[in-house]
GROMACS .gro file of C-alpha atoms in nm:
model
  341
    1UNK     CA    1  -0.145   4.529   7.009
    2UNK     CA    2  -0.243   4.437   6.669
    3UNK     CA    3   0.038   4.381   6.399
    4UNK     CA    4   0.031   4.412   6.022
    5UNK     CA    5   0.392   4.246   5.879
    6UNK     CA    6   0.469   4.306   5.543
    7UNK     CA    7   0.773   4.089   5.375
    8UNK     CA    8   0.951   4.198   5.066
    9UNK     CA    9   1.255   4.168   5.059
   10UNK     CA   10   1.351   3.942   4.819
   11UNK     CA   11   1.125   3.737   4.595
   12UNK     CA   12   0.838   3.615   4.793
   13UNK     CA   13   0.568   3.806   4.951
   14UNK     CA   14   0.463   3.772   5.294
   15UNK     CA   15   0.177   3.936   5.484
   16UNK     CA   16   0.053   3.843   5.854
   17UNK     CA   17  -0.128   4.024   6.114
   18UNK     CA   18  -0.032   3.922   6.469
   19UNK     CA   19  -0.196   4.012   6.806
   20UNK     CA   20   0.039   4.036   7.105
   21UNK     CA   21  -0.251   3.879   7.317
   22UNK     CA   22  -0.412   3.616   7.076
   23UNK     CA   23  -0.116   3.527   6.857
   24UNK     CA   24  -0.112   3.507   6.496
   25UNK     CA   25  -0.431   3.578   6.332
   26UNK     CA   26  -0.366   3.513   6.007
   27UNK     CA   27  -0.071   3.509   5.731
   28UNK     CA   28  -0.078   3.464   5.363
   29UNK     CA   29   0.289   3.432   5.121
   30UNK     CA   30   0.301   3.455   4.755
   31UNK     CA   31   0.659   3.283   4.599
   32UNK     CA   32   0.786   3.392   4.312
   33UNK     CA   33   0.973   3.080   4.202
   34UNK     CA   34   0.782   3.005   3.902
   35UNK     CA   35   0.878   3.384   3.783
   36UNK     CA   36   1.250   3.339   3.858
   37UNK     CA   37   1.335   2.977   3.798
   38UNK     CA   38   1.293   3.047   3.415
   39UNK     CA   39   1.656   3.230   3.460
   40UNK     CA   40   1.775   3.024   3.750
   41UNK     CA   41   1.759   3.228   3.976
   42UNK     CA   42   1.602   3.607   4.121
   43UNK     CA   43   1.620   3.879   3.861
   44UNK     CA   44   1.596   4.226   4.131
   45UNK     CA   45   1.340   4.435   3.894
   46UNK     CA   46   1.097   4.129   3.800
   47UNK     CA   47   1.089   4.085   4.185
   48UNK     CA   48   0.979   4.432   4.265
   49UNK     CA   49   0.696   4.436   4.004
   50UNK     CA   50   0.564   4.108   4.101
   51UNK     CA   51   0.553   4.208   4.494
   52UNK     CA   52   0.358   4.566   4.343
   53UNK     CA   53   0.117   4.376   4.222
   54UNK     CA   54   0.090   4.107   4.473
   55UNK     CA   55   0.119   4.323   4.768
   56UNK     CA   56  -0.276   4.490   4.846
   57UNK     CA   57  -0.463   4.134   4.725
   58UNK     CA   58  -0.231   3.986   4.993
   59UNK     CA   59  -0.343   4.232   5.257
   60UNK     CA   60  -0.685   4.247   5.193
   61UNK     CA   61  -0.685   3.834   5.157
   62UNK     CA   62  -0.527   3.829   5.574
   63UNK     CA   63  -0.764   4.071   5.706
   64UNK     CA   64  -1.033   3.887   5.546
   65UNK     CA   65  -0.931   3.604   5.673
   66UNK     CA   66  -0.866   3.741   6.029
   67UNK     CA   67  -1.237   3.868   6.003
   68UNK     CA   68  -1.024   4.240   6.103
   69UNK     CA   69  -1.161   4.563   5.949
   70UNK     CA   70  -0.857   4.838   5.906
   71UNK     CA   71  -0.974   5.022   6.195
   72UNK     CA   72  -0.848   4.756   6.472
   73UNK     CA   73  -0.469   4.746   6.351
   74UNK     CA   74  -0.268   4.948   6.562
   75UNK     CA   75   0.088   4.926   6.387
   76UNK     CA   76   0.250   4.787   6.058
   77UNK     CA   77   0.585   4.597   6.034
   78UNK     CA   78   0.754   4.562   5.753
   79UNK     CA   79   1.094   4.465   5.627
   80UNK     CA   80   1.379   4.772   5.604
   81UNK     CA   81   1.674   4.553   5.516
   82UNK     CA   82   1.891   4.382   5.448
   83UNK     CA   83   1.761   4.258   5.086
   84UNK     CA   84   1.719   4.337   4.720
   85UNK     CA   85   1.665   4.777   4.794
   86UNK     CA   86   1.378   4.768   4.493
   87UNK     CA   87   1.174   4.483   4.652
   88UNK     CA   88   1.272   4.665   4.997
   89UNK     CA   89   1.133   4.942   4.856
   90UNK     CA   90   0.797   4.802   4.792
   91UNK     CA   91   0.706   4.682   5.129
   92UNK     CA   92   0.833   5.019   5.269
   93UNK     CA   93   0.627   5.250   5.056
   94UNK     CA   94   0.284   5.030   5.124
   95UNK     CA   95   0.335   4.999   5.462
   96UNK     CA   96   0.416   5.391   5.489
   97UNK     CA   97   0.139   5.489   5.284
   98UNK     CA   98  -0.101   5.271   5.478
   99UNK     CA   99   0.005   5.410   5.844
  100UNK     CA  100   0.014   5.748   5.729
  101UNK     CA  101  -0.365   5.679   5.581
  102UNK     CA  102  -0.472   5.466   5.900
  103UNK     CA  103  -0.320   5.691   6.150
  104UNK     CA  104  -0.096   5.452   6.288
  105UNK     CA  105   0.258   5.427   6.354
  106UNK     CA  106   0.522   5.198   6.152
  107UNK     CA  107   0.865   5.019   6.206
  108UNK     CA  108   1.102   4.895   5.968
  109UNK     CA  109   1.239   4.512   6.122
  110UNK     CA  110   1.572   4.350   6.042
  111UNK     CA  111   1.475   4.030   5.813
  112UNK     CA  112   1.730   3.829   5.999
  113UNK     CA  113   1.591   3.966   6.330
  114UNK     CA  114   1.257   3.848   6.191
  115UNK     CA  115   1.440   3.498   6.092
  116UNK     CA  116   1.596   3.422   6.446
  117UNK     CA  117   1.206   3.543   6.639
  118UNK     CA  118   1.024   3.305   6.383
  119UNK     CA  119   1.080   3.001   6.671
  120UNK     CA  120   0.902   3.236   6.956
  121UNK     CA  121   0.584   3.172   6.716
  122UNK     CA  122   0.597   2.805   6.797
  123UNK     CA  123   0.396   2.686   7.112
  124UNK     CA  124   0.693   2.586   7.291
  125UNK     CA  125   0.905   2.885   7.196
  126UNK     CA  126   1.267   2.906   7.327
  127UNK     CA  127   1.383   3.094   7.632
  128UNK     CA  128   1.697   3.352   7.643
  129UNK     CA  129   1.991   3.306   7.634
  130UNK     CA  130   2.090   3.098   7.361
  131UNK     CA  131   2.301   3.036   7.026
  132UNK     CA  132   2.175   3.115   6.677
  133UNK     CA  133   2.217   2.930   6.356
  134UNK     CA  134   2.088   3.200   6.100
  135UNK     CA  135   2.151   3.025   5.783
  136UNK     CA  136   1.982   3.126   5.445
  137UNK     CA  137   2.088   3.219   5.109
  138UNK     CA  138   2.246   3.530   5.202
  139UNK     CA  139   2.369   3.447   5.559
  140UNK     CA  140   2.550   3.206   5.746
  141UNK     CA  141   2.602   3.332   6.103
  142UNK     CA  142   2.628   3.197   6.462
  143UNK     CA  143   2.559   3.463   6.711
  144UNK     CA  144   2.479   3.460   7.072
  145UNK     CA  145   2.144   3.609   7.195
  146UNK     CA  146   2.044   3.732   7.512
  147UNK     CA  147   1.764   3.929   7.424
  148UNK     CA  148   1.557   4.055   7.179
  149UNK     CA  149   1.859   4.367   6.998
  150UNK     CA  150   2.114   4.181   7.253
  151UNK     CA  151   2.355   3.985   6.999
  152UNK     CA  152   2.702   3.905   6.980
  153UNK     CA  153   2.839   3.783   6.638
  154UNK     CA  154   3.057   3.458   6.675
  155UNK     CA  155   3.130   3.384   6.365
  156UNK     CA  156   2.997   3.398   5.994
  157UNK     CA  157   3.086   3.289   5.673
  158UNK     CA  158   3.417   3.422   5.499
  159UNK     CA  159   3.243   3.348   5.124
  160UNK     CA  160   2.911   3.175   4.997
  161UNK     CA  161   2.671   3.158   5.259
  162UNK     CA  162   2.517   2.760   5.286
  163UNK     CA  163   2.170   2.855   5.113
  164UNK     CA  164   2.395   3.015   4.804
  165UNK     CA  165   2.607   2.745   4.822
  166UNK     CA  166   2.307   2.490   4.779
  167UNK     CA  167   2.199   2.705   4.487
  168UNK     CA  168   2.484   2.740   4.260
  169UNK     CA  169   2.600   2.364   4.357
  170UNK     CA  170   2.240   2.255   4.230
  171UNK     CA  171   2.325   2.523   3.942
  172UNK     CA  172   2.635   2.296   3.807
  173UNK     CA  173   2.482   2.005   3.844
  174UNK     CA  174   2.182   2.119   3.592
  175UNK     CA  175   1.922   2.114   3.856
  176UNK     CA  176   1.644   2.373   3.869
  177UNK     CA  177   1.624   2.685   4.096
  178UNK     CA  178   1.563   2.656   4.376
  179UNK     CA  179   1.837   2.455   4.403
  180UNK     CA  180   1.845   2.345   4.840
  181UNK     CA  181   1.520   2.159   4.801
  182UNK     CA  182   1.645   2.017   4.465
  183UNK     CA  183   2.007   1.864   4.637
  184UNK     CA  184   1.780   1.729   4.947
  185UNK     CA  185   1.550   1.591   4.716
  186UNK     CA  186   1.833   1.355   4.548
  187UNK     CA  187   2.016   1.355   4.848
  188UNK     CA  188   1.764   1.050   4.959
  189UNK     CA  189   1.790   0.875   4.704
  190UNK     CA  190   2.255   0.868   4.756
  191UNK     CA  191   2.461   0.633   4.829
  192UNK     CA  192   2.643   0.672   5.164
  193UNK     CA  193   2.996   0.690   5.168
  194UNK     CA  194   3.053   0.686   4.774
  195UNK     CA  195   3.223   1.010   4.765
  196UNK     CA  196   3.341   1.199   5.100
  197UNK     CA  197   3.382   1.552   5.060
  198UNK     CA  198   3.602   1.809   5.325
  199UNK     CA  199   3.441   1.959   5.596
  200UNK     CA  200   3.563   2.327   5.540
  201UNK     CA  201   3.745   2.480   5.817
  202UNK     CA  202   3.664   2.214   6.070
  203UNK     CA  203   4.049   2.141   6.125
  204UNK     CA  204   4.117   2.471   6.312
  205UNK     CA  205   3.978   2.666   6.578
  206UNK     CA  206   3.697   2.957   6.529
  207UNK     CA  207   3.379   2.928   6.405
  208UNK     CA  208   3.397   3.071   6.104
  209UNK     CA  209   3.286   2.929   5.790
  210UNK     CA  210   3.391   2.860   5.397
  211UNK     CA  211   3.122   2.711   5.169
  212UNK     CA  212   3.336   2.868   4.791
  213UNK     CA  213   3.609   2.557   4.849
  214UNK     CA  214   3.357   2.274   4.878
  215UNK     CA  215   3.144   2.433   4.593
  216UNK     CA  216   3.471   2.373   4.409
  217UNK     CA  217   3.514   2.007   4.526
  218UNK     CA  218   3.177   1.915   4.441
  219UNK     CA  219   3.199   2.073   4.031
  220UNK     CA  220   3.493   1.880   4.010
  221UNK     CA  221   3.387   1.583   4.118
  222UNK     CA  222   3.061   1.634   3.907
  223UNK     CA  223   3.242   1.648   3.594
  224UNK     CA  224   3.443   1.339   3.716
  225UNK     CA  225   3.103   1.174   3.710
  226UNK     CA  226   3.012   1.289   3.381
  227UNK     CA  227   3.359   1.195   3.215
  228UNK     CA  228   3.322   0.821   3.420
  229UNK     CA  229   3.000   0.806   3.220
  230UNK     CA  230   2.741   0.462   3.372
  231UNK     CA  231   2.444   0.552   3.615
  232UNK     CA  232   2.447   0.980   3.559
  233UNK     CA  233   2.163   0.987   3.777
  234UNK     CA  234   2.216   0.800   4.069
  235UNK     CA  235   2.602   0.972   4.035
  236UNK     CA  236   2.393   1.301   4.070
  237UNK     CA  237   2.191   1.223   4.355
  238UNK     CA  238   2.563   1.062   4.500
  239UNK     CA  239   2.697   1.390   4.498
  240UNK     CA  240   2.403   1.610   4.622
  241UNK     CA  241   2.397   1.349   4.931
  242UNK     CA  242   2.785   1.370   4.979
  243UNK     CA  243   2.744   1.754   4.937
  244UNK     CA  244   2.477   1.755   5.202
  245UNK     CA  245   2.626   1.572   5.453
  246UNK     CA  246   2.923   1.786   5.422
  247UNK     CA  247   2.791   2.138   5.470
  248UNK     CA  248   2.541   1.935   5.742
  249UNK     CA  249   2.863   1.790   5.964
  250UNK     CA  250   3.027   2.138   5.910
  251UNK     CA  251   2.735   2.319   6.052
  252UNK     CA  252   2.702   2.098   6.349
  253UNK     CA  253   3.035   2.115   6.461
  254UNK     CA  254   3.029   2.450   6.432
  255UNK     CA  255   2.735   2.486   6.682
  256UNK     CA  256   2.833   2.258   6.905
  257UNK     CA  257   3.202   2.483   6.919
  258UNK     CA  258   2.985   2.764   7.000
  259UNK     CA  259   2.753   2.601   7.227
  260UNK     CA  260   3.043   2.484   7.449
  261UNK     CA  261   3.219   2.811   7.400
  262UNK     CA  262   2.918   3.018   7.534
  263UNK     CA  263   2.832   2.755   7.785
  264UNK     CA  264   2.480   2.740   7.680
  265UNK     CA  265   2.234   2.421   7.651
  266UNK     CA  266   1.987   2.597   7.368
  267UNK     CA  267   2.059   2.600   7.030
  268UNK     CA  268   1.793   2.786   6.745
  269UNK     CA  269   1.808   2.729   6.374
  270UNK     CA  270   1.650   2.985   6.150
  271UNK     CA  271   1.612   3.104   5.816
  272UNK     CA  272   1.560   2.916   5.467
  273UNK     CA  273   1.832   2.617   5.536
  274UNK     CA  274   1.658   2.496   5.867
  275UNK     CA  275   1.417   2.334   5.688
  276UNK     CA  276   1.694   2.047   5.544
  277UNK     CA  277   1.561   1.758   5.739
  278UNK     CA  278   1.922   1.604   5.777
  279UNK     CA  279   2.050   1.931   5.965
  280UNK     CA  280   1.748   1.891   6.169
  281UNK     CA  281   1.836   1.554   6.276
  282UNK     CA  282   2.182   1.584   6.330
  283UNK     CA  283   2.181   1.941   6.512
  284UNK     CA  284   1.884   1.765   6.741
  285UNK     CA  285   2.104   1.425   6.837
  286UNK     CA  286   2.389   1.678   6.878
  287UNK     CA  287   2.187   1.844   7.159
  288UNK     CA  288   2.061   1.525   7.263
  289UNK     CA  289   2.399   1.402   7.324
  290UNK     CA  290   2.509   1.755   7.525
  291UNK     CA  291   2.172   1.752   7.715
  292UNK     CA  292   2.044   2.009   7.538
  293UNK     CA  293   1.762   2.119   7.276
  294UNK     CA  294   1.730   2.269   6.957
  295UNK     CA  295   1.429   2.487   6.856
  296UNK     CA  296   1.318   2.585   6.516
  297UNK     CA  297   1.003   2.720   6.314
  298UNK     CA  298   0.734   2.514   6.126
  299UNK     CA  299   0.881   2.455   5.751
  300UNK     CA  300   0.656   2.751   5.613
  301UNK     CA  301   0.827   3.009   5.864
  302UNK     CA  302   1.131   2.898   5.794
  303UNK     CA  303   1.173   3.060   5.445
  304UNK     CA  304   1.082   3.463   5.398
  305UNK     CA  305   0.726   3.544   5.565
  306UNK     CA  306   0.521   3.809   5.670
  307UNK     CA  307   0.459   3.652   6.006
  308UNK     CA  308   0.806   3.682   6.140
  309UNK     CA  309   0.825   4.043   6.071
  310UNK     CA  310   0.474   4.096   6.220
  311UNK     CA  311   0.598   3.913   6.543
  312UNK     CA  312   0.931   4.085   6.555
  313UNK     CA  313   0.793   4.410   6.464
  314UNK     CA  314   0.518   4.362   6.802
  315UNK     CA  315   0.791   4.328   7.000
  316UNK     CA  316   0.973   4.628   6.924
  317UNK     CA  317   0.680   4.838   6.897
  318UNK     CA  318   0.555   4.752   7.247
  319UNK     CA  319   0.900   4.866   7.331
  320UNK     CA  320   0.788   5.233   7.212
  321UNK     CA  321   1.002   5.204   6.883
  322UNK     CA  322   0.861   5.334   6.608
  323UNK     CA  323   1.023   5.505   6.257
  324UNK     CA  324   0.898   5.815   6.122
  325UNK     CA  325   0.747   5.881   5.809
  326UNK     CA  326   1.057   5.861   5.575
  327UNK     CA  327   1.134   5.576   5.348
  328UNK     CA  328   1.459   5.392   5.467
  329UNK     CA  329   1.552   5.036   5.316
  330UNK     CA  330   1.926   4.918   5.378
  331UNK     CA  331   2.059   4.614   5.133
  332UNK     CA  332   2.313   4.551   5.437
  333UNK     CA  333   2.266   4.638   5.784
  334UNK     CA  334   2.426   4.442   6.048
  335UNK     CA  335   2.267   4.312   6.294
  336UNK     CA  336   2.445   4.353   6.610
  337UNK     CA  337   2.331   4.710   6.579
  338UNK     CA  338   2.017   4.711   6.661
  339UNK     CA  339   1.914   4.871   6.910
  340UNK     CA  340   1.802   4.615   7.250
  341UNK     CA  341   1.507   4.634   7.402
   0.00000   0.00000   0.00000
């Protein structure tokens, strides 16, 4: 079966067409960062008009590049939820409009779904069951998957998810959006053990999570820095690596509560934050240490894409799932509701 996944649902756009038998053809992704950073951060109807008008050039640019005429794609993916609904919207209409055209069916995918599939694209792609680390700027979440609709929620974040809390620390500290990339960035170039921040809800059982608190810790200390006065810069990148390491230890001993708690040996980190090189390292000498292994997607499938949705949408179409011809975007939709397959 031949895939087209369409990703809109926040402020890049992704497009991919995947083949369950030859793998992914081709993707292409179009970021909006230059748009948004202007206001530091995504302004909803600026991201809907830019995904209108990047959406068909992106399409045609894949199935060029695939060397695939419209007649051999048997299905379209695209993202129903959760997200901004207007740049939901997008995606849905297009990829509606072009099934009902083509004569072919459609299915709206769960972005996190997408997210926490986006390993299984990798050539050594991990086996079920296992624990997820979702963990983006709009979730946080450790959930244990069996299959592909077959979750259980552990735990999730009570407040800021990591990814927001990245952002809006960058924010008061006067670096540019995006703001994860920025604090990693500086976070090289820190001092260890200057400043020790908490690890937030470490010091009790559960595996929940709390990013608002060490947000908090970290403006105060800023201004601190500022009122100190001396090196400003190498104070900022002080604080982005003391900020780091904290929400980095916090995840890990997070996943290594729920690893033990399941009883599992596989651990997979998805979405935007699994990309930070220092949770990389530390989640894989954590799993080195338990005899384990950690699996996670190439950098550029890490953050939004059209090739996760294509992938996940595949599976559930060869499944015989399919939506009908309605329009139906959801800004939340939990995921342990999906249906299993």
């Amino acid at each position: 079966m031949r895939v087209l996944g369409l990703e809109t649902s926040c402020d890049e756009t992704g497009v991919a067409l995947y083949d369950s038998e030859q793998g992914l053809l081709a993707d292409a992704l179009f970021s909006q960062i230059d748009l948004h950073r202007v206001y530091g951060g995504v302004v909803p109807e600026l991201a809907s008009r830019d995904h209108v008008k990047r959406m068909l050039p992106l399409i045609r640019q894949v199935l060029d590049e695939a060397g695939c005429a419209a007649e051999s794609i048997d299905a379209i993916a695209y993202t129903a939820g959760p997200g901004l609904v207007g740049a939901l919207l997008v995606g849905a209409s297009c990829a509606q409009a072009l099934a009902f055209a083509w004569g072919i069916p459609a299915v709206g995918v769960h972005h996190m779904e997408g997210h926490l599939l986006a390993p299984m694209l990798e050539e050594q792609p991990p086996q079920f069951p296992f624990v997820a680390l979702l963990v983006s700027g709009g979730h946080t979440q450790l959930v244990r998957v069996d299959g592909i609709g077959r979750y259980e929620l552990l735990g999730e974040s009570l407040d800021d998810a990591a990814g927001e809390a990245f952002d809006k620390t960058a924010k008061l500290m006067g670096l540019p959006y995006p703001g994860g990339p920025e604090i990693a960035r500086l976070a090289e170039r820190g001092t260890p053990g200057r400043f020790v921040f908490p690890r937030p809800m470490t010091d009790r059982p559960g595996l929940e999570f709390s990013f608002s608190g060490l947000k908090t810790f970290t403006l105060n200390t800023w201004q601190r820095c500022l009122a100190e006065g001396g090196d400003i810069e190498q104070s900022r990148c002080d604080v982005a690596l003391a900020f780091q390491t904290a929400v980095v230890e916090t995840l890990t001993i997070k996943c290594k509560r729920a690893l033990k708690q399941t009883g599992l040996k596989s651990l997979v980190i998805a979405g935007g934050v699994s990309a930070n090189q220092a949770l990389r390292r530390s989640l894989e000498k954590m799993l080195g240490d338990m005899k384990g292994q950690v699996f996670y997607a190439r950098p550029r499938f890490c953050t939004d894409n059209g090739a996760m949705i294509a992938y996940a949408g595949c599976q559930r179409l060869l499944a015989g799932q399919q939506d009908g011809p309605g329009i139906d975007v959801r800004a939340r939709w939990p995921m342990d509701t999906l249906p299993a397959i």
